[in-house]
Structures are given as structure tokens and as C-alpha cells.
mmCIF file with all atom_site columns, C-alpha atoms in Angstrom:
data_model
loop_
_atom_site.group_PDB
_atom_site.id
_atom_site.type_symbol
_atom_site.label_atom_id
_atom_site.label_alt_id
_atom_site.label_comp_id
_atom_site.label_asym_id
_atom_site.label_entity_id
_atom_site.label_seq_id
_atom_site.pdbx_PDB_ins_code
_atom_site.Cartn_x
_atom_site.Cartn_y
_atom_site.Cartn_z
_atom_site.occupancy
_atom_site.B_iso_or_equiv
_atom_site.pdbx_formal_charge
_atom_site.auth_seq_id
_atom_site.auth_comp_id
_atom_site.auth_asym_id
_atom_site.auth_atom_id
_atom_site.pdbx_PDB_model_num
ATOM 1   C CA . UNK A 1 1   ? -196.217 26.658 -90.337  1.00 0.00 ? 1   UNK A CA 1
ATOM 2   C CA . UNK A 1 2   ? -197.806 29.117 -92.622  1.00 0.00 ? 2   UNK A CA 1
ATOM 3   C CA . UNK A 1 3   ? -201.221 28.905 -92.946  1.00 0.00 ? 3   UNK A CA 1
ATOM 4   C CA . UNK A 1 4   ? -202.509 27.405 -96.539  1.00 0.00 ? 4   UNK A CA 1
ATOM 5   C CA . UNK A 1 5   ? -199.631 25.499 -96.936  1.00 0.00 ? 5   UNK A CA 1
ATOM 6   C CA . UNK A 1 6   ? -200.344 22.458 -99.223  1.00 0.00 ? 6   UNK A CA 1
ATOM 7   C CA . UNK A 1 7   ? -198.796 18.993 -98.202  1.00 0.00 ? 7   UNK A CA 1
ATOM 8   C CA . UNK A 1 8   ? -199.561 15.960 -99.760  1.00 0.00 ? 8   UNK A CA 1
ATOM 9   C CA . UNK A 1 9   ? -197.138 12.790 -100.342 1.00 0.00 ? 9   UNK A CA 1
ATOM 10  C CA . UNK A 1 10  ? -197.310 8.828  -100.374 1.00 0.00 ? 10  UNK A CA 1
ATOM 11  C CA . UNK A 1 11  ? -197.344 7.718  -96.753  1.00 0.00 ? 11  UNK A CA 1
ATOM 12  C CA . UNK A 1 12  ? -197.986 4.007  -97.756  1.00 0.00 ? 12  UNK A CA 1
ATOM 13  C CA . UNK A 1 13  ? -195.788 2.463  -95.697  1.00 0.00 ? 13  UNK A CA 1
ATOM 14  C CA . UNK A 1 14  ? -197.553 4.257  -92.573  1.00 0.00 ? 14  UNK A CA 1
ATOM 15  C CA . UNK A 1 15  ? -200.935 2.909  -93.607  1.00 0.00 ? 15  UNK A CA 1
ATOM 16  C CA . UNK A 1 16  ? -200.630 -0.829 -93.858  1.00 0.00 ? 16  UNK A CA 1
ATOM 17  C CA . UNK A 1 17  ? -204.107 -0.260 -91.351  1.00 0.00 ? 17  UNK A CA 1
ATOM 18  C CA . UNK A 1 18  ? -206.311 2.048  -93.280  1.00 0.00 ? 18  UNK A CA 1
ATOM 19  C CA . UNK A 1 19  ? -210.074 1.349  -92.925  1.00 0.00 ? 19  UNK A CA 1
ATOM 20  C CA . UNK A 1 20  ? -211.238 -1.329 -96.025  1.00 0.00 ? 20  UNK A CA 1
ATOM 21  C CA . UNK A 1 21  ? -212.193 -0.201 -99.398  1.00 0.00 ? 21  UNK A CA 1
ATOM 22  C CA . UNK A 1 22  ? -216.024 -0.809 -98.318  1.00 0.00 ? 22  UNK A CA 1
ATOM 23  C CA . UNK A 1 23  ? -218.102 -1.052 -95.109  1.00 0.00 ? 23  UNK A CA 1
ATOM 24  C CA . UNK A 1 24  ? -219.971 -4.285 -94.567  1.00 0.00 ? 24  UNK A CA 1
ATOM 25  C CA . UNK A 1 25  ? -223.376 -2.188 -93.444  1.00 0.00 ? 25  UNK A CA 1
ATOM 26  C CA . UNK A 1 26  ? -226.065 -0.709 -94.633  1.00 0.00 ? 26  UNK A CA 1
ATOM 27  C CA . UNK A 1 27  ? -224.828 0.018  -98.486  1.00 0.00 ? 27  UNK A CA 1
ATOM 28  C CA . UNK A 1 28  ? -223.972 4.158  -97.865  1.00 0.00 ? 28  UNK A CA 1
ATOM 29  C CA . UNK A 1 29  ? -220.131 3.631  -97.824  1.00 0.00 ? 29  UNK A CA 1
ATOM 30  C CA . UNK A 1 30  ? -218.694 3.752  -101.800 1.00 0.00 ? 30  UNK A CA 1
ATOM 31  C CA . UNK A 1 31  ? -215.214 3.346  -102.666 1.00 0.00 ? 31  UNK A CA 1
ATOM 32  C CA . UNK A 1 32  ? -213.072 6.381  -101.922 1.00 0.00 ? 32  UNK A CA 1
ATOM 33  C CA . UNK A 1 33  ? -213.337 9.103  -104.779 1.00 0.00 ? 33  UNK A CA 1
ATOM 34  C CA . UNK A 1 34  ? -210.534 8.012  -107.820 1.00 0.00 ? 34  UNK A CA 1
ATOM 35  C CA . UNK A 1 35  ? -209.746 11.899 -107.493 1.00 0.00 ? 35  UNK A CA 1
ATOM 36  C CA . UNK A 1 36  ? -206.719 13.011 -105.365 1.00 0.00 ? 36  UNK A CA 1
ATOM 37  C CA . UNK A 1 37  ? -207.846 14.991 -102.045 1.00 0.00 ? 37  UNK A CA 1
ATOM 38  C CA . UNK A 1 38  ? -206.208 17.760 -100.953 1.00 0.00 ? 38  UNK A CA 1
ATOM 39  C CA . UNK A 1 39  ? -204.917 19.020 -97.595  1.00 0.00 ? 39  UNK A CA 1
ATOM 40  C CA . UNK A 1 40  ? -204.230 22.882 -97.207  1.00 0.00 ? 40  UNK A CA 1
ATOM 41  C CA . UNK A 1 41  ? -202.935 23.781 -93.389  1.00 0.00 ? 41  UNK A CA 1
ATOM 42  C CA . UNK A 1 42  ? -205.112 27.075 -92.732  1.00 0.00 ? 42  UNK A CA 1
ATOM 43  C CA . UNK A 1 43  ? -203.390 26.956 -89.227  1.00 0.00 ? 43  UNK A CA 1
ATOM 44  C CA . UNK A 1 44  ? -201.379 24.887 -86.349  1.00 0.00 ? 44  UNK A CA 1
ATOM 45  C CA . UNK A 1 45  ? -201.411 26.951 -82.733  1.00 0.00 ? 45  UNK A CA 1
ATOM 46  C CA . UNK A 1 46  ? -200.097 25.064 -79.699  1.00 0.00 ? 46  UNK A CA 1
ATOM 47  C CA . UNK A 1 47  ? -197.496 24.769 -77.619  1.00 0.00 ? 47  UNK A CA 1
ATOM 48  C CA . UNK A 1 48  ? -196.927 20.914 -78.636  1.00 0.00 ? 48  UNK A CA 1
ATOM 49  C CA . UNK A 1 49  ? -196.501 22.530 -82.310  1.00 0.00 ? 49  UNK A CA 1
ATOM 50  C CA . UNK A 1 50  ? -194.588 25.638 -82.709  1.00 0.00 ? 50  UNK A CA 1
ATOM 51  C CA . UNK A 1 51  ? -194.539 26.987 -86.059  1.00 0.00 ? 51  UNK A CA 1
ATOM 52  C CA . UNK A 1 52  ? -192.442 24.651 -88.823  1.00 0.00 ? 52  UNK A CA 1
ATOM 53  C CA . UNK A 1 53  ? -193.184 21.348 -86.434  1.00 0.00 ? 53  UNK A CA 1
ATOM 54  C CA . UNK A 1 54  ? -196.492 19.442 -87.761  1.00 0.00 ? 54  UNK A CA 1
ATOM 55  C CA . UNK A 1 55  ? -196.279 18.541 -91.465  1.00 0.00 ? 55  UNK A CA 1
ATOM 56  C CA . UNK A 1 56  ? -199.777 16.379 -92.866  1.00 0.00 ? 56  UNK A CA 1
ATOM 57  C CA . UNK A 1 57  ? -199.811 14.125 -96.118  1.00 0.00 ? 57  UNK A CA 1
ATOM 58  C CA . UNK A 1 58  ? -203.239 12.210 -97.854  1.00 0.00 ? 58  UNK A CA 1
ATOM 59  C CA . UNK A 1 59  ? -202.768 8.936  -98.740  1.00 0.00 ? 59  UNK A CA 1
ATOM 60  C CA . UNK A 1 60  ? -202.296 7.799  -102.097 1.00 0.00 ? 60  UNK A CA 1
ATOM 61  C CA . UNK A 1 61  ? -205.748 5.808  -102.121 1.00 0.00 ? 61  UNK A CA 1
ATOM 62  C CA . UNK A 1 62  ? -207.160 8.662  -99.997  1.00 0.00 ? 62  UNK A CA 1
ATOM 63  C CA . UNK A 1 63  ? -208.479 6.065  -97.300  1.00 0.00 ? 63  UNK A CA 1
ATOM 64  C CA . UNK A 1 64  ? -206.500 8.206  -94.376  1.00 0.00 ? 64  UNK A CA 1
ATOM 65  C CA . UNK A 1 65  ? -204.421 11.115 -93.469  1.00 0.00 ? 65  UNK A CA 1
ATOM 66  C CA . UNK A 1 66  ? -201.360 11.667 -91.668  1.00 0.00 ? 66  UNK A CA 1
ATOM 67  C CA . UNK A 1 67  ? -200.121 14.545 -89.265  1.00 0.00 ? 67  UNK A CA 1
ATOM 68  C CA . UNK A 1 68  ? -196.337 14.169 -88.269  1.00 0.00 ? 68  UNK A CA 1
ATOM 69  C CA . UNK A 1 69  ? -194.678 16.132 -85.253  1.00 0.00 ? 69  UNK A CA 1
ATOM 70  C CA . UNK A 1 70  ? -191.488 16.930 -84.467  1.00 0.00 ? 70  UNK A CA 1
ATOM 71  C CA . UNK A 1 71  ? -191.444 18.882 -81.348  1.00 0.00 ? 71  UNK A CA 1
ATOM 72  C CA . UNK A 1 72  ? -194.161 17.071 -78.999  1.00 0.00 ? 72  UNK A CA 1
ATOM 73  C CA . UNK A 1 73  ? -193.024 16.184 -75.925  1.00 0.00 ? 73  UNK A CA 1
ATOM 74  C CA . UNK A 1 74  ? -194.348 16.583 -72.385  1.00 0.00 ? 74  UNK A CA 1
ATOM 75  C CA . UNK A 1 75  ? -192.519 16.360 -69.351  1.00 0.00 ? 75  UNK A CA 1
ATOM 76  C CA . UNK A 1 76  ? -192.596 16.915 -65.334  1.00 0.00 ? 76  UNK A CA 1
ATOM 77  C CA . UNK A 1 77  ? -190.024 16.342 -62.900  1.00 0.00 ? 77  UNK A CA 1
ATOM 78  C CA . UNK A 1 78  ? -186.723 17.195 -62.208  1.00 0.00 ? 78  UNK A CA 1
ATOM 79  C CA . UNK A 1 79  ? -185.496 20.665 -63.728  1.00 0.00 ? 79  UNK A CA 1
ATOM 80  C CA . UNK A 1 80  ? -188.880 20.765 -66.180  1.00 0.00 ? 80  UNK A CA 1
ATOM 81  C CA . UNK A 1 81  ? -190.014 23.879 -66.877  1.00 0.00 ? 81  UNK A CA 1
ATOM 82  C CA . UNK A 1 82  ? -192.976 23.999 -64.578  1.00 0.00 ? 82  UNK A CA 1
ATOM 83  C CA . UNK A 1 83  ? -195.680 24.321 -67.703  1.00 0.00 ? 83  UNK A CA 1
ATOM 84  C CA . UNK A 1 84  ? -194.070 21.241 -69.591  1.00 0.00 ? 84  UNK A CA 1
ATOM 85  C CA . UNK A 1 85  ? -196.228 19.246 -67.751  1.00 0.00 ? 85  UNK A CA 1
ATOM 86  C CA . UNK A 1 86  ? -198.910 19.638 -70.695  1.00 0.00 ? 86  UNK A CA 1
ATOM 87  C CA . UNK A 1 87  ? -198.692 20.391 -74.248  1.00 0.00 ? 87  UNK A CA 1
ATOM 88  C CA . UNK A 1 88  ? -201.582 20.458 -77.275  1.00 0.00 ? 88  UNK A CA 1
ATOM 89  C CA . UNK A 1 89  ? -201.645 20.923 -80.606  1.00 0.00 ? 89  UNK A CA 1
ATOM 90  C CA . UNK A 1 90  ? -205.034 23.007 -82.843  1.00 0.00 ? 90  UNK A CA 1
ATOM 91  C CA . UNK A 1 91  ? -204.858 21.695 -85.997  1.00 0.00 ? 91  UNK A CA 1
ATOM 92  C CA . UNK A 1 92  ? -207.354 23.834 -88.498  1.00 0.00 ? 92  UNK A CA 1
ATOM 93  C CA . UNK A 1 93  ? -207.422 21.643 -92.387  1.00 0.00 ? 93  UNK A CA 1
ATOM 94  C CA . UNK A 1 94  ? -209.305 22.211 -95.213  1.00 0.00 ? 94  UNK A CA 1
ATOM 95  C CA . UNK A 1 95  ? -209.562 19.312 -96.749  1.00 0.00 ? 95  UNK A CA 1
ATOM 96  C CA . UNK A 1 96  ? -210.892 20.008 -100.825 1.00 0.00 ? 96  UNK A CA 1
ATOM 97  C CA . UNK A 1 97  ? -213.183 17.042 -101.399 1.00 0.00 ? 97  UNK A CA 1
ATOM 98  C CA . UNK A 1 98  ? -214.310 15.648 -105.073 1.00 0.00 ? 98  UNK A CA 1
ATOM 99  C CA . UNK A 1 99  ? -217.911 16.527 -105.709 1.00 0.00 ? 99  UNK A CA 1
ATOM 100 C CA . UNK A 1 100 ? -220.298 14.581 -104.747 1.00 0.00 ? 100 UNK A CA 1
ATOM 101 C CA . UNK A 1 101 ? -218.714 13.060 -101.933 1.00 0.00 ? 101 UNK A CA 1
ATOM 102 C CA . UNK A 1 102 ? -218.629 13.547 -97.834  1.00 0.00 ? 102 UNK A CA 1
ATOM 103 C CA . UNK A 1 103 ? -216.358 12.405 -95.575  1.00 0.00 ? 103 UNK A CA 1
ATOM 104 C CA . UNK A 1 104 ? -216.369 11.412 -91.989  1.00 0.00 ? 104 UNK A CA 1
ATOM 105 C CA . UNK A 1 105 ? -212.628 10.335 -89.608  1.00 0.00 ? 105 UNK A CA 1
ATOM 106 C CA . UNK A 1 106 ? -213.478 6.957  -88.802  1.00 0.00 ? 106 UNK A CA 1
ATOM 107 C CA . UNK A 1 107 ? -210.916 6.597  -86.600  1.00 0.00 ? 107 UNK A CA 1
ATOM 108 C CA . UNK A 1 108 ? -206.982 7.638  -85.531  1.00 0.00 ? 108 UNK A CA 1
ATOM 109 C CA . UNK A 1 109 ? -203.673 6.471  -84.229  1.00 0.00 ? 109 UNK A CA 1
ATOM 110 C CA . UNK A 1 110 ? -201.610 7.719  -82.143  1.00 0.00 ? 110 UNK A CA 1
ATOM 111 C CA . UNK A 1 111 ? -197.934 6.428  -81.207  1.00 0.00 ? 111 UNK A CA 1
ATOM 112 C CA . UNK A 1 112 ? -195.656 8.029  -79.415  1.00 0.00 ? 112 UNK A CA 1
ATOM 113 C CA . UNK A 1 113 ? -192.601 7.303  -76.676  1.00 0.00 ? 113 UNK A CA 1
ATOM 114 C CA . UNK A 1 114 ? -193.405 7.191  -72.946  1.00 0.00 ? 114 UNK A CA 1
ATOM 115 C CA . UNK A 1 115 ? -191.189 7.291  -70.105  1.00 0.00 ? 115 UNK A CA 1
ATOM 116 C CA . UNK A 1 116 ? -192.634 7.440  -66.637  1.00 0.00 ? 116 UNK A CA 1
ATOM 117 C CA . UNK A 1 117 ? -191.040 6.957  -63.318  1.00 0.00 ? 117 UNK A CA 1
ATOM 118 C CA . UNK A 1 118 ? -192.691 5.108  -60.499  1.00 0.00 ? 118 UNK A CA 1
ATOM 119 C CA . UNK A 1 119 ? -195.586 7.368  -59.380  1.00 0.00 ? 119 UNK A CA 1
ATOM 120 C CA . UNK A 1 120 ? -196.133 9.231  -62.638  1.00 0.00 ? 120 UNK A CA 1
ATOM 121 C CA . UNK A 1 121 ? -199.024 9.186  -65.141  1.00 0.00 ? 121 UNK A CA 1
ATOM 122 C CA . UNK A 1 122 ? -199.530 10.681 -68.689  1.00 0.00 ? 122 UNK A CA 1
ATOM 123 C CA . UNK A 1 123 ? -202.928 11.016 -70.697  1.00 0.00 ? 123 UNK A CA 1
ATOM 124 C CA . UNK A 1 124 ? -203.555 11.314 -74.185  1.00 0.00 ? 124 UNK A CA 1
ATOM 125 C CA . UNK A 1 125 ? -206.374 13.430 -75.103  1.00 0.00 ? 125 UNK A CA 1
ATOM 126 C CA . UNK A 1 126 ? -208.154 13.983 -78.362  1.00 0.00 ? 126 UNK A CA 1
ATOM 127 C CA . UNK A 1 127 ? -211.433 15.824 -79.692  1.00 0.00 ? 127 UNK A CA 1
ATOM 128 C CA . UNK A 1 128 ? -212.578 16.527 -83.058  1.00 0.00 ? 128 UNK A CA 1
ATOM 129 C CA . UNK A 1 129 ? -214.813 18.672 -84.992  1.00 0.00 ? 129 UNK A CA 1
ATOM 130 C CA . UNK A 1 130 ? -216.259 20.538 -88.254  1.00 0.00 ? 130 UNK A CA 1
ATOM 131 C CA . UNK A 1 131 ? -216.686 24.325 -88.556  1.00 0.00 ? 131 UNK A CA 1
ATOM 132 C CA . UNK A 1 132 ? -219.911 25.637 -87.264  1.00 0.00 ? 132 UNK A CA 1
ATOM 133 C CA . UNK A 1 133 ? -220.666 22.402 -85.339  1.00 0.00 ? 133 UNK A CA 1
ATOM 134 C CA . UNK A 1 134 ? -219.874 21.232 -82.165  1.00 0.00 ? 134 UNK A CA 1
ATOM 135 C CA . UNK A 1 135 ? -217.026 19.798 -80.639  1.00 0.00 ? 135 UNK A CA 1
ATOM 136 C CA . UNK A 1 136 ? -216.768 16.020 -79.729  1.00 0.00 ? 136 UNK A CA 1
ATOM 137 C CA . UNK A 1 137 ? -216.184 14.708 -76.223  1.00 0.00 ? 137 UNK A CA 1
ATOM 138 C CA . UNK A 1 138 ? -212.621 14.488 -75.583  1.00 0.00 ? 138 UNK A CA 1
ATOM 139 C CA . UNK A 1 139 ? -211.475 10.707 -76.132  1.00 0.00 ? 139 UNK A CA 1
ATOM 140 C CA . UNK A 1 140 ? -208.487 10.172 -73.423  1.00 0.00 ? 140 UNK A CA 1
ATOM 141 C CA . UNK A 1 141 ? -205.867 7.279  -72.884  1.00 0.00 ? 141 UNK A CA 1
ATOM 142 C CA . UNK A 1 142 ? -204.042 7.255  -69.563  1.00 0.00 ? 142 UNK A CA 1
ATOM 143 C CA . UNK A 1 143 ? -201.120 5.422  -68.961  1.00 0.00 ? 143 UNK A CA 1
ATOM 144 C CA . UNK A 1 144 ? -199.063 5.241  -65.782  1.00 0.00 ? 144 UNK A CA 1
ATOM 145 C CA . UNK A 1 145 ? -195.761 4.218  -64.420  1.00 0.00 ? 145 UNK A CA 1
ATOM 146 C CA . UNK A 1 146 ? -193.051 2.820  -64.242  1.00 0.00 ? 146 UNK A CA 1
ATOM 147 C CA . UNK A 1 147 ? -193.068 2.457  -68.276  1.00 0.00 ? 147 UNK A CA 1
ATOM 148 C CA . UNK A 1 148 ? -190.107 3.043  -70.527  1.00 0.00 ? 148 UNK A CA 1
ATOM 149 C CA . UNK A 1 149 ? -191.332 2.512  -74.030  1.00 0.00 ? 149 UNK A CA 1
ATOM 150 C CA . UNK A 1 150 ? -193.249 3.315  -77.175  1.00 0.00 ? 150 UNK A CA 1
ATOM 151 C CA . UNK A 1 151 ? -197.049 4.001  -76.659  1.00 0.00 ? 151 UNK A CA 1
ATOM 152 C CA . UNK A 1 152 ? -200.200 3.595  -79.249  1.00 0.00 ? 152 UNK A CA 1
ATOM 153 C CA . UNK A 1 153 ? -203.630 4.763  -78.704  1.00 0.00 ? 153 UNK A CA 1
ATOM 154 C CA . UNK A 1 154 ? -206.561 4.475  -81.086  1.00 0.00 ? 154 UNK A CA 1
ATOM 155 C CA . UNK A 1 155 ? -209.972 6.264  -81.206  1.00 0.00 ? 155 UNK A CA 1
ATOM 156 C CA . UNK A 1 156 ? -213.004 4.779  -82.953  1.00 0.00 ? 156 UNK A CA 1
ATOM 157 C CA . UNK A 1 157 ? -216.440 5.814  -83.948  1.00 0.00 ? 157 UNK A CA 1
ATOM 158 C CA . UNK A 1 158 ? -219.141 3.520  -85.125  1.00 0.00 ? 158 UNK A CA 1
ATOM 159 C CA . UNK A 1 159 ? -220.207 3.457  -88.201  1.00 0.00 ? 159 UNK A CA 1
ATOM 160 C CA . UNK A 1 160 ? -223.801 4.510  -87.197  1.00 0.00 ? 160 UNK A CA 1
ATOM 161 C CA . UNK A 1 161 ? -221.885 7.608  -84.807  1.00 0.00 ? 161 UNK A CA 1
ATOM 162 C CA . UNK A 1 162 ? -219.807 9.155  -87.915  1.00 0.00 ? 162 UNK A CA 1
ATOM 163 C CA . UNK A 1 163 ? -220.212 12.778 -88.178  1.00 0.00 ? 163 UNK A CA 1
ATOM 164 C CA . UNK A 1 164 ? -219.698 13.205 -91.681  1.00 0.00 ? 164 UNK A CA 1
ATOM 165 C CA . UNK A 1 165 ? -218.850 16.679 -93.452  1.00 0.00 ? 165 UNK A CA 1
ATOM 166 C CA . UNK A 1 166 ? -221.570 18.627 -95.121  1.00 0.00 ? 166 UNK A CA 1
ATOM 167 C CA . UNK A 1 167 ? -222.415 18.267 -98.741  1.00 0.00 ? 167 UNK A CA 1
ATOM 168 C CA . UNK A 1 168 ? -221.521 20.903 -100.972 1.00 0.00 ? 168 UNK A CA 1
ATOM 169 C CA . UNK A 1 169 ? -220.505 22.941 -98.099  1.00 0.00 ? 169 UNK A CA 1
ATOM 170 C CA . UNK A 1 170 ? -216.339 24.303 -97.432  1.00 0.00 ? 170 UNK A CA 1
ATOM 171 C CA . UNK A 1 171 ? -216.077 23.661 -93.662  1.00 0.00 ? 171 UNK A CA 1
ATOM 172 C CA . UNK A 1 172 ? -212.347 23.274 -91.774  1.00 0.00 ? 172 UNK A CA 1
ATOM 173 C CA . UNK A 1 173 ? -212.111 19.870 -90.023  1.00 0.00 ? 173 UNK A CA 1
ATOM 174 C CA . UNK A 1 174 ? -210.463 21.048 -86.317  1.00 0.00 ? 174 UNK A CA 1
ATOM 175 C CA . UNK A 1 175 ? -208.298 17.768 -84.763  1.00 0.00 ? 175 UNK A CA 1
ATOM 176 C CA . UNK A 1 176 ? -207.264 19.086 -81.312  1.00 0.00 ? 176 UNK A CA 1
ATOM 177 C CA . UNK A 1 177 ? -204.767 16.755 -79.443  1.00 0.00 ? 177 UNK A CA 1
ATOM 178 C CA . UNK A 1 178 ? -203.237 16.871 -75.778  1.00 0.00 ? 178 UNK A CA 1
ATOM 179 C CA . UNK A 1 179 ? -200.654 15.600 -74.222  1.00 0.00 ? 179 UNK A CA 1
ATOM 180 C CA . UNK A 1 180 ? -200.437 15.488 -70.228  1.00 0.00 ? 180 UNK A CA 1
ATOM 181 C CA . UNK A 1 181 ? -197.614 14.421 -67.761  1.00 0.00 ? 181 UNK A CA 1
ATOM 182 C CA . UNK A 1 182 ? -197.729 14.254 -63.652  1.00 0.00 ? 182 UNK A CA 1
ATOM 183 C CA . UNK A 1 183 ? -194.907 13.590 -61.641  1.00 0.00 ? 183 UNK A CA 1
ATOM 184 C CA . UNK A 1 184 ? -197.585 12.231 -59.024  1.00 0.00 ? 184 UNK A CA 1
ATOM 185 C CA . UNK A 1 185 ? -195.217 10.588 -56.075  1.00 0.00 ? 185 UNK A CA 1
ATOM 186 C CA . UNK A 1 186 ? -192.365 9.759  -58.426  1.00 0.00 ? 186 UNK A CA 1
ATOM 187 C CA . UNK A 1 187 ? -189.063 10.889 -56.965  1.00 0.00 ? 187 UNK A CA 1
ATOM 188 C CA . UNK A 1 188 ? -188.551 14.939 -57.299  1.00 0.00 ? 188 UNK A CA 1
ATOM 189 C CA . UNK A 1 189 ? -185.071 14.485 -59.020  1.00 0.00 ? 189 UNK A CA 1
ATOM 190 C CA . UNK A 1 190 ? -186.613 12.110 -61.977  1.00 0.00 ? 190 UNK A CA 1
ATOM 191 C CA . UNK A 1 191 ? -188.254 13.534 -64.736  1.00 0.00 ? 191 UNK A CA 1
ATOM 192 C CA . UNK A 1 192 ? -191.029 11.175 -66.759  1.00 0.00 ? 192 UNK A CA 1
ATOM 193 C CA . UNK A 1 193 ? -192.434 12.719 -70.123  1.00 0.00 ? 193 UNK A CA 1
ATOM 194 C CA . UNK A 1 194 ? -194.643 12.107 -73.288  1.00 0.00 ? 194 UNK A CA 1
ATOM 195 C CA . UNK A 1 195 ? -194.040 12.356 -76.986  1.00 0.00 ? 195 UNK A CA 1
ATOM 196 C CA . UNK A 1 196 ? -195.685 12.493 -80.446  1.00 0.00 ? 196 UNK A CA 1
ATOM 197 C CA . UNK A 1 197 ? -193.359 12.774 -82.469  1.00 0.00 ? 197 UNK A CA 1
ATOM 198 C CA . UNK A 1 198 ? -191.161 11.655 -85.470  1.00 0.00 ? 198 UNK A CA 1
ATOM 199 C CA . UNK A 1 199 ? -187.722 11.562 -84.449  1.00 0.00 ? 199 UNK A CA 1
ATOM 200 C CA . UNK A 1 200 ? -187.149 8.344  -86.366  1.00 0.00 ? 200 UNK A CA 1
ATOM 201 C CA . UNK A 1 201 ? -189.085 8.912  -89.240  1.00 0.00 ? 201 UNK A CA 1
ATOM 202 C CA . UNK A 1 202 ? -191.805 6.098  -88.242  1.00 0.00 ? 202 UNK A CA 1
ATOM 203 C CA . UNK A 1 203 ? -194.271 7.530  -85.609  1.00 0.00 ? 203 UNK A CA 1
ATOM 204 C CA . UNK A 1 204 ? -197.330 9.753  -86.785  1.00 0.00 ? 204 UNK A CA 1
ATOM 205 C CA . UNK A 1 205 ? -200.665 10.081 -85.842  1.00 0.00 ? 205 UNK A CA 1
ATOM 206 C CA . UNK A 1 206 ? -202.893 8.388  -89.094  1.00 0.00 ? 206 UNK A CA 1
ATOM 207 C CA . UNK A 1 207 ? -206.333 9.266  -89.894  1.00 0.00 ? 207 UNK A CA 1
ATOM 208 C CA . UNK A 1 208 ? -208.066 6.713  -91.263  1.00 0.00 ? 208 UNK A CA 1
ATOM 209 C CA . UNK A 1 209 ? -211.265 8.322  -93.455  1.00 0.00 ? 209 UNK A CA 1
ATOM 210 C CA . UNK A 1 210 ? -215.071 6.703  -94.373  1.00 0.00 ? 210 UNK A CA 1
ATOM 211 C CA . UNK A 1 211 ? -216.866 8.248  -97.900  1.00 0.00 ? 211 UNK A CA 1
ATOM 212 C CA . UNK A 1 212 ? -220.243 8.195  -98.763  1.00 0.00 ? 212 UNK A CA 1
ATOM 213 C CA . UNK A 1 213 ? -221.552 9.543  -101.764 1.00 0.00 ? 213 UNK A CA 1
ATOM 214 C CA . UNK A 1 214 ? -223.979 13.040 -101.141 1.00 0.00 ? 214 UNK A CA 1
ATOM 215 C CA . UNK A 1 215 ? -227.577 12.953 -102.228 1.00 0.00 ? 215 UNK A CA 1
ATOM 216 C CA . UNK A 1 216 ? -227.877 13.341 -105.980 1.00 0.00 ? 216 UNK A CA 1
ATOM 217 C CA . UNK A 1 217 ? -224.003 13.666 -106.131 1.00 0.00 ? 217 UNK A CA 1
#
């Protein structure tokens, strides 16, 4: 994907989820801005994302994000190729933000399709963080086998554990995402992988965003 591209698009039917319009606590969390946000791509590197296979759109009520893949799959066993046991995806955004306002990812799903032999396991694995700040602890989801079907994670922050963007300040919001397959004592002729992907048009991984309004903004 080149980098800057600019994606944006209704993904309503995707978001039936999103976080509601206001937090219960403490008074700091406003309605989102009435202006659009804006997405640009600066750049996707990973081997769960080759060039041309993550696309990202902002909700029309800009309460969330989503980041669809077409090419993210994870496998071991059989005749895999012996490094197709794990696959990631850097995602670098900047995401343009009305004056006035911060933002913080309150939380994100992920959905997928598993298939794991007897023996096998898979793990999810996601971390997140602003430019010039440091990274979060990896949030993981294991799963093992036998299992033959779709698979959903979610991440969470509390409310009083948001790291929210800086005011007034351009930084790139980093989402970096993992996925990892072990044939473990599953039978060497059966292969078992892990996707996150959009092969039917349904499964992406959603964002779902908190705003606050900045000091004097």
C-alpha cells in the first residue's frame, strides 16, 4: 500500500458495537467531534500484509475505525513453508483530528477463521502505541485445538488506563498485530492455521475510539 494513502468509507454495518456516544464517569468524555476524521496510511510492513492487502475506513459517526486484510493467514503443518508458522502486520496512521479534541482506542476486535488439528495452538497478539511514547504490553488470546471455526478476540482498556493522543500535537498511532500457529503434537501430515482476513466481505478488525475535549480547546 502506498504510504499516505487516504481511505475513508461508511462501515456501519461493521459497527453495530461501537463504544456509546458518552461515558458514564467522571464528565471528561464529550460526544465525538461533528467533523469527519481522517485516516492517511503513512505505512503497512509485515509479512501478514504485503503491499495492496490492509485497506482502513473511519466510521461515519467517528466512534471507531476499521482495518480490513486480505492476505492474513498463518499456518504450520504439513507442506507449510517453515516461517508460515507466524505472521504480523505494522500498521503506522495518522489520524487528522478536529481541534480541540484527543483521542484514545478504547478498545478492538478481532475475528478471524481458525482451524487447528488435535495438538495445535494459535495466539493472537496485539500492542499499541503513539509516536515518541512507549509501546503497550502485548495483549494475547490463545486458542488451541481441535477447532474448526470462526474466532473473535477483544482488547479493552479502562477508562481510567486510556492513553489518549497529545493535544495539539501530529503523532502516528502504531497498531501492531500477530498472528502465531504451532503444530505442537498434531499429526505431521495435517496442517492447522490462522486468519484475519476478509474473504467474505464481513471480518475486520474494528477500533472502537473515546474523545475528550483538550484543555482550553
Amino acid at each position: 500500500m502506498a504510504g499516505g494513502l487516504l481511505l475513508s468509507g461508511a462501515v456501519a454495518a461493521l459497527l453495530t458495537t461501537a463504544l456509546p456516544a458518552r461515558m458514564p464517569a467522571s464528565g471528561v468524555f464529550d460526544n465525538p467531534p461533528p467533523d469527519k476524521i481522517v485516516i492517511d496510511v503513512a505505512t503497512v510492513n509485515g509479512s501478514g500484509c504485503p503491499a495492496g492487502t490492509a485497506a482502513v475506513a473511519v466510521s461515519p459517526d467517528n466512534t471507531a475505525f476499521t482495518v480490513t486484510y486480505s492476505n492474513y493467514l498463518a499456518q504450520a503443518g504439513g507442506n507449510s513453508d517453515p516461517t508460515a508458522f507466524r505472521k504480523n502486520c505494522q500498521l503506522n496512521l495518522v489520524v487528522h483530528v478536529p481541534q480541540g479534541f484527543t483521542y484514545a482506542v478504547a478498545s478492538a476486535d478481532y475475528r478471524g477463521f481458525l482451524s487447528l488439528q488435535p495438538g495445535a495452538n494459535a495466539t493472537q497478539k496485539a500492542s499499541y502505541y503513539f509516536q515518541g511514547s512507549s509501546q503497550t504490553v502485548p495483549r494475547s488470546h490463545p486458542f488451541s485445538g481441535v477447532y474448526n471455526d470462526d474466532w473473535q478476540a477483544t482488547d479493552s482498556t479502562d477508562w481510567a488506563q486510556l492513553v489518549w493522543s497529545p493535544c495539539g500535537v501530529l503523532r502516528n498511532f502504531n497498531i501492531n498485530t500477530e498472528l502465531r500457529v504451532n503444530a505442537g503434537t498434531s499429526s505431521p501430515g495435517k496442517v492447522s492455521f490462522m486468519t484475519m482476513d476478509s474473504t467474505d466481505g464481513d471480518i475486520s478488525t474494528v477500533y472502537h475510539l473515546a474523545w475528550k475535549q483538550c484543555p482550553n480547546g
